[in-house]
Amino acid sequence: MSEQYLMLSIVQPEDVETATNALIQAGLRVTRISSIGGFLHQGNVTLLLGLHRDQVMPAGQLLAANCRTRIGYVNAAFQVTDVHSGHISGYAAPLEVVIGGATVFVLPTERIVRFGPQEAVPASEVTARESEGMKLIIAIVPEKRSSEMLDTLTKAQYRATLVSTTGGFLRKGNATLLIGVESEKVNDVLQHIQGVCAATPARADSEEAYATIFVLDVEQYERV
């Protein structure tokens, strides 16, 4: 089995359509998450891609070619005190900063699983050399099935966080579930997700019932 990776790329709104189109035209599946960050605390977009080892470099090159850097300005406030009146006044001196481009993280995954009408793989039959300890499961699922999956996992006493996203070749709404579990419970979580997918009627050529799942090792986990 070839090595598989999860690429997270943070891009600016001005570049997201161009970058997403380039990735999709290259045959890569992309999930988009709205986010906020950077010096200006402006909206941006986080792209998630599941890749084989030989796809990592081409994907990075496409992002580099389609995400431009720009000049932005940050207001840095300074206080000035009038020595006679004691009055404090302020003014903002704009600072020039470089924004844009793409910030890319490439994470090794312990397994990538897809459930659906075309490529259903029973969770119990998935083989992977997994280390012990905590795992983070990132499951990208159809939006209209996400509440059912969340309820199913909650009833099974698993904690999950639901994030609204968009993705796939058709840019349909979907949702991303974040689930932290012990390594020995990963298969059970996958079986619960697969059960909801299996109960979803879909055409044989449809991707609607798919769940794309990444399992990553967690180096440190704590609840504070």
mmCIF file with all atom_site columns, C-alpha atoms in Angstrom, residues 88-181:
data_model
loop_
_atom_site.group_PDB
_atom_site.id
_atom_site.type_symbol
_atom_site.label_atom_id
_atom_site.label_alt_id
_atom_site.label_comp_id
_atom_site.label_asym_id
_atom_site.label_entity_id
_atom_site.label_seq_id
_atom_site.pdbx_PDB_ins_code
_atom_site.Cartn_x
_atom_site.Cartn_y
_atom_site.Cartn_z
_atom_site.occupancy
_atom_site.B_iso_or_equiv
_atom_site.pdbx_formal_charge
_atom_site.auth_seq_id
_atom_site.auth_comp_id
_atom_site.auth_asym_id
_atom_site.auth_atom_id
_atom_site.pdbx_PDB_model_num
ATOM 1  C CA . ILE A 1 88  ? -3.976  61.095 25.614 1.00 0.00 ? 88  ILE A CA 1
ATOM 2  C CA . SER A 1 89  ? -4.530  60.893 21.892 1.00 0.00 ? 89  SER A CA 1
ATOM 3  C CA . GLY A 1 90  ? -3.947  58.029 19.520 1.00 0.00 ? 90  GLY A CA 1
ATOM 4  C CA . TYR A 1 91  ? -3.171  57.578 15.877 1.00 0.00 ? 91  TYR A CA 1
ATOM 5  C CA . ALA A 1 92  ? -2.669  54.598 13.618 1.00 0.00 ? 92  ALA A CA 1
ATOM 6  C CA . ALA A 1 93  ? 0.439   54.193 11.536 1.00 0.00 ? 93  ALA A CA 1
ATOM 7  C CA . PRO A 1 94  ? -0.191  51.599 8.817  1.00 0.00 ? 94  PRO A CA 1
ATOM 8  C CA . LEU A 1 95  ? 2.423   48.852 8.565  1.00 0.00 ? 95  LEU A CA 1
ATOM 9  C CA . GLU A 1 96  ? 3.008   47.103 5.269  1.00 0.00 ? 96  GLU A CA 1
ATOM 10 C CA . VAL A 1 97  ? 2.816   43.298 5.434  1.00 0.00 ? 97  VAL A CA 1
ATOM 11 C CA . VAL A 1 98  ? 2.923   40.528 2.846  1.00 0.00 ? 98  VAL A CA 1
ATOM 12 C CA . ILE A 1 99  ? -0.235  38.405 2.778  1.00 0.00 ? 99  ILE A CA 1
ATOM 13 C CA . GLY A 1 100 ? -1.556  35.704 0.519  1.00 0.00 ? 100 GLY A CA 1
ATOM 14 C CA . GLY A 1 101 ? 0.183   32.733 -0.982 1.00 0.00 ? 101 GLY A CA 1
ATOM 15 C CA . ALA A 1 102 ? -0.600  29.364 0.549  1.00 0.00 ? 102 ALA A CA 1
ATOM 16 C CA . THR A 1 103 ? 0.364   27.931 3.934  1.00 0.00 ? 103 THR A CA 1
ATOM 17 C CA . VAL A 1 104 ? 0.633   24.171 3.493  1.00 0.00 ? 104 VAL A CA 1
ATOM 18 C CA . PHE A 1 105 ? 0.791   21.362 6.055  1.00 0.00 ? 105 PHE A CA 1
ATOM 19 C CA . VAL A 1 106 ? 1.378   17.765 4.925  1.00 0.00 ? 106 VAL A CA 1
ATOM 20 C CA . LEU A 1 107 ? 0.471   15.140 7.532  1.00 0.00 ? 107 LEU A CA 1
ATOM 21 C CA . PRO A 1 108 ? 1.098   11.393 7.241  1.00 0.00 ? 108 PRO A CA 1
ATOM 22 C CA . THR A 1 109 ? -2.100  9.396  7.740  1.00 0.00 ? 109 THR A CA 1
ATOM 23 C CA . GLU A 1 110 ? -2.381  5.939  9.233  1.00 0.00 ? 110 GLU A CA 1
ATOM 24 C CA . ARG A 1 111 ? -5.222  5.176  6.873  1.00 0.00 ? 111 ARG A CA 1
ATOM 25 C CA . ILE A 1 112 ? -7.646  6.779  4.440  1.00 0.00 ? 112 ILE A CA 1
ATOM 26 C CA . VAL A 1 113 ? -11.021 5.072  4.025  1.00 0.00 ? 113 VAL A CA 1
ATOM 27 C CA . ARG A 1 114 ? -13.916 5.811  1.670  1.00 0.00 ? 114 ARG A CA 1
ATOM 28 C CA . PHE A 1 115 ? -17.424 4.414  2.104  1.00 0.00 ? 115 PHE A CA 1
ATOM 29 C CA . GLY A 1 116 ? -20.089 4.604  -0.580 1.00 0.00 ? 116 GLY A CA 1
ATOM 30 C CA . PRO A 1 117 ? -21.994 2.858  -3.357 1.00 0.00 ? 117 PRO A CA 1
ATOM 31 C CA . GLN A 1 118 ? -18.949 2.362  -5.560 1.00 0.00 ? 118 GLN A CA 1
ATOM 32 C CA . GLU A 1 119 ? -16.044 1.664  -3.231 1.00 0.00 ? 119 GLU A CA 1
ATOM 33 C CA . ALA A 1 120 ? -17.551 0.451  0.036  1.00 0.00 ? 120 ALA A CA 1
ATOM 34 C CA . VAL A 1 121 ? -14.864 -1.154 2.182  1.00 0.00 ? 121 VAL A CA 1
ATOM 35 C CA . PRO A 1 122 ? -15.927 -2.812 5.456  1.00 0.00 ? 122 PRO A CA 1
ATOM 36 C CA . ALA A 1 123 ? -14.090 -1.081 8.288  1.00 0.00 ? 123 ALA A CA 1
ATOM 37 C CA . SER A 1 124 ? -13.190 -4.410 9.868  1.00 0.00 ? 124 SER A CA 1
ATOM 38 C CA . GLU A 1 125 ? -11.330 -5.443 6.694  1.00 0.00 ? 125 GLU A CA 1
ATOM 39 C CA . VAL A 1 126 ? -9.152  -2.359 6.434  1.00 0.00 ? 126 VAL A CA 1
ATOM 40 C CA . THR A 1 127 ? -5.555  -3.210 7.225  1.00 0.00 ? 127 THR A CA 1
ATOM 41 C CA . ALA A 1 128 ? -3.215  -0.604 8.651  1.00 0.00 ? 128 ALA A CA 1
ATOM 42 C CA . ARG A 1 129 ? -0.129  -0.565 10.787 1.00 0.00 ? 129 ARG A CA 1
ATOM 43 C CA . GLU A 1 130 ? -1.332  1.735  13.515 1.00 0.00 ? 130 GLU A CA 1
ATOM 44 C CA . SER A 1 131 ? 0.497   2.780  16.643 1.00 0.00 ? 131 SER A CA 1
ATOM 45 C CA . GLU A 1 132 ? -1.160  2.726  20.029 1.00 0.00 ? 132 GLU A CA 1
ATOM 46 C CA . GLY A 1 133 ? -2.536  5.828  21.712 1.00 0.00 ? 133 GLY A CA 1
ATOM 47 C CA . MET A 1 134 ? -5.044  8.494  20.723 1.00 0.00 ? 134 MET A CA 1
ATOM 48 C CA . LYS A 1 135 ? -6.175  9.021  17.130 1.00 0.00 ? 135 LYS A CA 1
ATOM 49 C CA . LEU A 1 136 ? -7.887  11.898 15.374 1.00 0.00 ? 136 LEU A CA 1
ATOM 50 C CA . ILE A 1 137 ? -10.530 10.790 12.885 1.00 0.00 ? 137 ILE A CA 1
ATOM 51 C CA . ILE A 1 138 ? -11.474 13.400 10.268 1.00 0.00 ? 138 ILE A CA 1
ATOM 52 C CA . ALA A 1 139 ? -14.610 12.232 8.451  1.00 0.00 ? 139 ALA A CA 1
ATOM 53 C CA . ILE A 1 140 ? -15.965 14.228 5.490  1.00 0.00 ? 140 ILE A CA 1
ATOM 54 C CA . VAL A 1 141 ? -19.610 13.236 5.050  1.00 0.00 ? 141 VAL A CA 1
ATOM 55 C CA . PRO A 1 142 ? -22.728 14.437 3.166  1.00 0.00 ? 142 PRO A CA 1
ATOM 56 C CA . GLU A 1 143 ? -24.245 17.423 4.952  1.00 0.00 ? 143 GLU A CA 1
ATOM 57 C CA . LYS A 1 144 ? -27.755 15.986 5.044  1.00 0.00 ? 144 LYS A CA 1
ATOM 58 C CA . ARG A 1 145 ? -26.484 12.812 6.747  1.00 0.00 ? 145 ARG A CA 1
ATOM 59 C CA . SER A 1 146 ? -24.151 14.588 9.168  1.00 0.00 ? 146 SER A CA 1
ATOM 60 C CA . SER A 1 147 ? -26.717 15.069 11.953 1.00 0.00 ? 147 SER A CA 1
ATOM 61 C CA . GLU A 1 148 ? -27.613 11.387 11.815 1.00 0.00 ? 148 GLU A CA 1
ATOM 62 C CA . MET A 1 149 ? -23.947 10.419 11.978 1.00 0.00 ? 149 MET A CA 1
ATOM 63 C CA . LEU A 1 150 ? -23.371 12.802 14.887 1.00 0.00 ? 150 LEU A CA 1
ATOM 64 C CA . ASP A 1 151 ? -26.373 11.338 16.743 1.00 0.00 ? 151 ASP A CA 1
ATOM 65 C CA . THR A 1 152 ? -25.171 7.800  16.035 1.00 0.00 ? 152 THR A CA 1
ATOM 66 C CA . LEU A 1 153 ? -21.693 8.531  17.395 1.00 0.00 ? 153 LEU A CA 1
ATOM 67 C CA . THR A 1 154 ? -23.086 10.372 20.434 1.00 0.00 ? 154 THR A CA 1
ATOM 68 C CA . LYS A 1 155 ? -25.337 7.428  21.305 1.00 0.00 ? 155 LYS A CA 1
ATOM 69 C CA . ALA A 1 156 ? -22.265 5.198  21.082 1.00 0.00 ? 156 ALA A CA 1
ATOM 70 C CA . GLN A 1 157 ? -20.611 7.587  23.602 1.00 0.00 ? 157 GLN A CA 1
ATOM 71 C CA . TYR A 1 158 ? -18.089 9.097  21.207 1.00 0.00 ? 158 TYR A CA 1
ATOM 72 C CA . ARG A 1 159 ? -17.393 12.838 21.295 1.00 0.00 ? 159 ARG A CA 1
ATOM 73 C CA . ALA A 1 160 ? -17.503 14.476 17.867 1.00 0.00 ? 160 ALA A CA 1
ATOM 74 C CA . THR A 1 161 ? -17.306 18.035 16.570 1.00 0.00 ? 161 THR A CA 1
ATOM 75 C CA . LEU A 1 162 ? -19.200 18.973 13.418 1.00 0.00 ? 162 LEU A CA 1
ATOM 76 C CA . VAL A 1 163 ? -17.828 21.558 10.953 1.00 0.00 ? 163 VAL A CA 1
ATOM 77 C CA . SER A 1 164 ? -19.759 22.745 7.886  1.00 0.00 ? 164 SER A CA 1
ATOM 78 C CA . THR A 1 165 ? -17.681 22.491 4.699  1.00 0.00 ? 165 THR A CA 1
ATOM 79 C CA . THR A 1 166 ? -18.021 22.247 0.929  1.00 0.00 ? 166 THR A CA 1
ATOM 80 C CA . GLY A 1 167 ? -16.205 19.970 -1.427 1.00 0.00 ? 167 GLY A CA 1
ATOM 81 C CA . GLY A 1 168 ? -16.134 17.221 -3.986 1.00 0.00 ? 168 GLY A CA 1
ATOM 82 C CA . PHE A 1 169 ? -16.124 17.553 -7.732 1.00 0.00 ? 169 PHE A CA 1
ATOM 83 C CA . LEU A 1 170 ? -19.688 18.943 -7.631 1.00 0.00 ? 170 LEU A CA 1
ATOM 84 C CA . ARG A 1 171 ? -18.966 21.478 -4.861 1.00 0.00 ? 171 ARG A CA 1
ATOM 85 C CA . LYS A 1 172 ? -21.899 20.168 -2.844 1.00 0.00 ? 172 LYS A CA 1
ATOM 86 C CA . GLY A 1 173 ? -22.346 21.012 0.806  1.00 0.00 ? 173 GLY A CA 1
ATOM 87 C CA . ASN A 1 174 ? -20.846 18.494 3.149  1.00 0.00 ? 174 ASN A CA 1
ATOM 88 C CA . ALA A 1 175 ? -19.717 18.373 6.752  1.00 0.00 ? 175 ALA A CA 1
ATOM 89 C CA . THR A 1 176 ? -16.551 17.369 8.543  1.00 0.00 ? 176 THR A CA 1
ATOM 90 C CA . LEU A 1 177 ? -16.637 15.385 11.770 1.00 0.00 ? 177 LEU A CA 1
ATOM 91 C CA . LEU A 1 178 ? -13.644 15.560 14.125 1.00 0.00 ? 178 LEU A CA 1
ATOM 92 C CA . ILE A 1 179 ? -13.472 12.603 16.510 1.00 0.00 ? 179 ILE A CA 1
ATOM 93 C CA . GLY A 1 180 ? -10.774 11.821 19.052 1.00 0.00 ? 180 GLY A CA 1
ATOM 94 C CA . VAL A 1 181 ? -10.637 8.167  20.149 1.00 0.00 ? 181 VAL A CA 1
#
